[in-house]
Short mmCIF file of C-alpha atoms in Angstrom, two decimals:
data_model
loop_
_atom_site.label_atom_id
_atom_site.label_comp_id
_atom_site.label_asym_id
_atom_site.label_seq_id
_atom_site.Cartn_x
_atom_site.Cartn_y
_atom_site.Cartn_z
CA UNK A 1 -87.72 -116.58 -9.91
CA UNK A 2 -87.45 -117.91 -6.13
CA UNK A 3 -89.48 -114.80 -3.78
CA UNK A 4 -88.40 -114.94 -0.43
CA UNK A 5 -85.32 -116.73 -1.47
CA UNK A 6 -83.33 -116.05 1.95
CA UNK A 7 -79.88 -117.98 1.56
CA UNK A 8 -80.69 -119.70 -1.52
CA UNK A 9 -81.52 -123.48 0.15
CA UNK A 10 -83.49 -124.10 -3.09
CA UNK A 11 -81.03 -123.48 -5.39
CA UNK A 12 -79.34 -127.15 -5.20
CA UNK A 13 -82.19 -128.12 -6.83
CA UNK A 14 -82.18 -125.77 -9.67
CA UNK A 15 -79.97 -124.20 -12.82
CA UNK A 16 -77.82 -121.35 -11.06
CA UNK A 17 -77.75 -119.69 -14.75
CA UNK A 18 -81.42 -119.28 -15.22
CA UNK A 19 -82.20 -118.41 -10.92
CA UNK A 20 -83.44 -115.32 -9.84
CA UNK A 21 -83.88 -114.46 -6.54
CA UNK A 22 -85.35 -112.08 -4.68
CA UNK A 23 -85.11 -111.43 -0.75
CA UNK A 24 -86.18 -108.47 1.52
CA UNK A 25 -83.64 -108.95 4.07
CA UNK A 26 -80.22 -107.14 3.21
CA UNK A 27 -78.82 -109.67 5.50
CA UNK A 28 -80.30 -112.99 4.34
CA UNK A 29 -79.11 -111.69 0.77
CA UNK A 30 -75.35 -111.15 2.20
CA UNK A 31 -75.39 -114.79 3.55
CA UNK A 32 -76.47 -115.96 0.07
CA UNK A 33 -74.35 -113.69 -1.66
CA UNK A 34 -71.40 -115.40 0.71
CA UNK A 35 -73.21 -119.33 0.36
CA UNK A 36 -73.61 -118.82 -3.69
CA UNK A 37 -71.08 -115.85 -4.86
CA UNK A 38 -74.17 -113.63 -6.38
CA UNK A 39 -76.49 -111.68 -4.57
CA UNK A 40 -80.00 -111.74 -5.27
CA UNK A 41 -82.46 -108.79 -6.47
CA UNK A 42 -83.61 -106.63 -3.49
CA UNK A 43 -87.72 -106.84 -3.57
CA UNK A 44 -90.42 -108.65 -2.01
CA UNK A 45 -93.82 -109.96 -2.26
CA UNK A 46 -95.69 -106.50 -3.20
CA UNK A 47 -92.85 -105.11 -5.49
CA UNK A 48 -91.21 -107.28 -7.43
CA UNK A 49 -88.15 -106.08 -8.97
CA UNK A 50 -88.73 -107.13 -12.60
CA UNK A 51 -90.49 -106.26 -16.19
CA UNK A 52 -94.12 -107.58 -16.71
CA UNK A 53 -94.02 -111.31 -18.00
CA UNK A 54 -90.45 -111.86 -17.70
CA UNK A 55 -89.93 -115.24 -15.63
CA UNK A 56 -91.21 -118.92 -16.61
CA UNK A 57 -91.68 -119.80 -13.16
CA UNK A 58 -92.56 -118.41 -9.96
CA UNK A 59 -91.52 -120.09 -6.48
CA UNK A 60 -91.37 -119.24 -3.29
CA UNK A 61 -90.78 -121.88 -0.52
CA UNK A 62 -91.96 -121.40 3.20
CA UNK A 63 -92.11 -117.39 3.05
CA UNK A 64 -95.80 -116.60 1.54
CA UNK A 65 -96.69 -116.75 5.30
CA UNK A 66 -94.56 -113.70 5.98
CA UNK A 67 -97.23 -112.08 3.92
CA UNK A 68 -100.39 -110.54 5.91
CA UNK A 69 -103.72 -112.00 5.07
CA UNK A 70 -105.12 -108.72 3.99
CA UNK A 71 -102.24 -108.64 1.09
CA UNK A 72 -102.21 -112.01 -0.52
CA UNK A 73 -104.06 -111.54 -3.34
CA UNK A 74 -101.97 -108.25 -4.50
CA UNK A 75 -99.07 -110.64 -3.89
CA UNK A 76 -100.25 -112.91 -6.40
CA UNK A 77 -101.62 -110.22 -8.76
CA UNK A 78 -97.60 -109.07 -8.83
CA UNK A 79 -96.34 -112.83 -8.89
CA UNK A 80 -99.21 -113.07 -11.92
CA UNK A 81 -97.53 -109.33 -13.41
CA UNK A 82 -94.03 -111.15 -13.60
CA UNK A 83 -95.20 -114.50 -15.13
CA UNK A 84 -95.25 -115.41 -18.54
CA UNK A 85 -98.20 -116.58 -20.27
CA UNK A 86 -98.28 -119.98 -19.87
CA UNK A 87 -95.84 -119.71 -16.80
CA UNK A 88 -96.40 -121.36 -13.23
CA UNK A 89 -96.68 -120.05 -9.72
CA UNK A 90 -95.32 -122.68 -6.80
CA UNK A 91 -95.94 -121.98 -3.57
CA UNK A 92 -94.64 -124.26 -0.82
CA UNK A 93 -95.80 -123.02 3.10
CA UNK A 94 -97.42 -123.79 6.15
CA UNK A 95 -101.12 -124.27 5.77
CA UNK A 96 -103.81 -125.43 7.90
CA UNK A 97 -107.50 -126.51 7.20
CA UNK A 98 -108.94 -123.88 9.39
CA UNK A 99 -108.58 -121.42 11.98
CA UNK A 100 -109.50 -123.54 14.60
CA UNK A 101 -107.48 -126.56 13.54
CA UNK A 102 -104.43 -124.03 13.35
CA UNK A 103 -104.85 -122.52 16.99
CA UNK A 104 -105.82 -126.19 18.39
CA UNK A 105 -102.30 -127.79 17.31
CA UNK A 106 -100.81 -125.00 18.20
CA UNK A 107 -102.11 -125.24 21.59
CA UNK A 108 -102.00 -128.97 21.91
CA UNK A 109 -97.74 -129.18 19.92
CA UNK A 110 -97.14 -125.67 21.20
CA UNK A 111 -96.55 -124.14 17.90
CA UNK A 112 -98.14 -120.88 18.57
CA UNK A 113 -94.93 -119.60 20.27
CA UNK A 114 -92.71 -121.37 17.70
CA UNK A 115 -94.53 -119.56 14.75
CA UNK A 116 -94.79 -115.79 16.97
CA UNK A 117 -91.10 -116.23 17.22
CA UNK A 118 -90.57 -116.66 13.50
CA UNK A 119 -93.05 -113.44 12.65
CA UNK A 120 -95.93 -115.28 10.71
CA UNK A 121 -98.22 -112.87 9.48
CA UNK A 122 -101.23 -114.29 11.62
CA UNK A 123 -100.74 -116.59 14.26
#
C-alpha cells in the first residue's frame, strides 16, 4: 500500500496487480486515475481505508511531511493497524538533523519559502 500516492510516480517500480494506493486529494487521484487507468482508495494518513493487517508493505514516498508533528505517531499506529505481522513500513521524506540545521539551510539555500509553498506541516 503506497499512502500519499498522488499520481502514482512509484508505481513503475512496482506490480500494478498487488498496488494499493491511497491519496487525499480527489484531484491528484483523477490525474492517476488518467496516468494509470485505476483510481486509488480515497484516505489518508489518520484513516486508512482498509481492514486491520491486510497489506505486506507500507510506503509512502515524500508525503509523511504533509503530516503535523503533533500526529505522527497516530499515523504510524494506523500504518502499524494495516500491516501484517511480519510486514514493513517505508518511509521516504525530507528530514533534517535538527531544528536548527533545518531553519539554517533554509535560510542560507532559501528553502523555507520553497517548502511554505508546498504546505509542509512545520517549516
Amino acid at each position: 500500500m503506497d499512502i500519499g500516492c498522488g499520481t502514482g510516480n512509484v508505481l513503475r517500480f512496482l506490480d500494478p496487480e498487488k498496488y494499493i494506493g491511497v491519496e487525499p486529494s480527489v484531484g491528484m487521484r483523477e490525474k492517476f486515475r488518467e496516468k494509470h487507468g485505476f483510481e486509488p482508495l480515497d484516505g489518508h494518513f489518520l484513516r486508512i481505508p482498509l481492514t486491520d493487517e491486510s497489506v505486506d508493505t507500507v510506503i509512502t514516498t515524500y508525503a509523511f511531511h504533509h503530516v503535523p508533528d503533533g500526529e505522527k505517531t497516530d499515523a504510524i499506529k494506523e500504518m502499524l493497524r494495516v500491516l501484517k505481522p511480519g510486514g514493513r513500513i517505508v518511509i521516504a521524506d525530507v528530514m533534517f538533523e535538527s531544528e536548527e540545521e533545518k531553519m539554517r539551510i533554509g535560510e542560507e539555500d532559501g528553502l523555507k519559502k520553497e517548502m511554505e509553498d508546498e504546505y509542509f506541516a512545520t517549516v
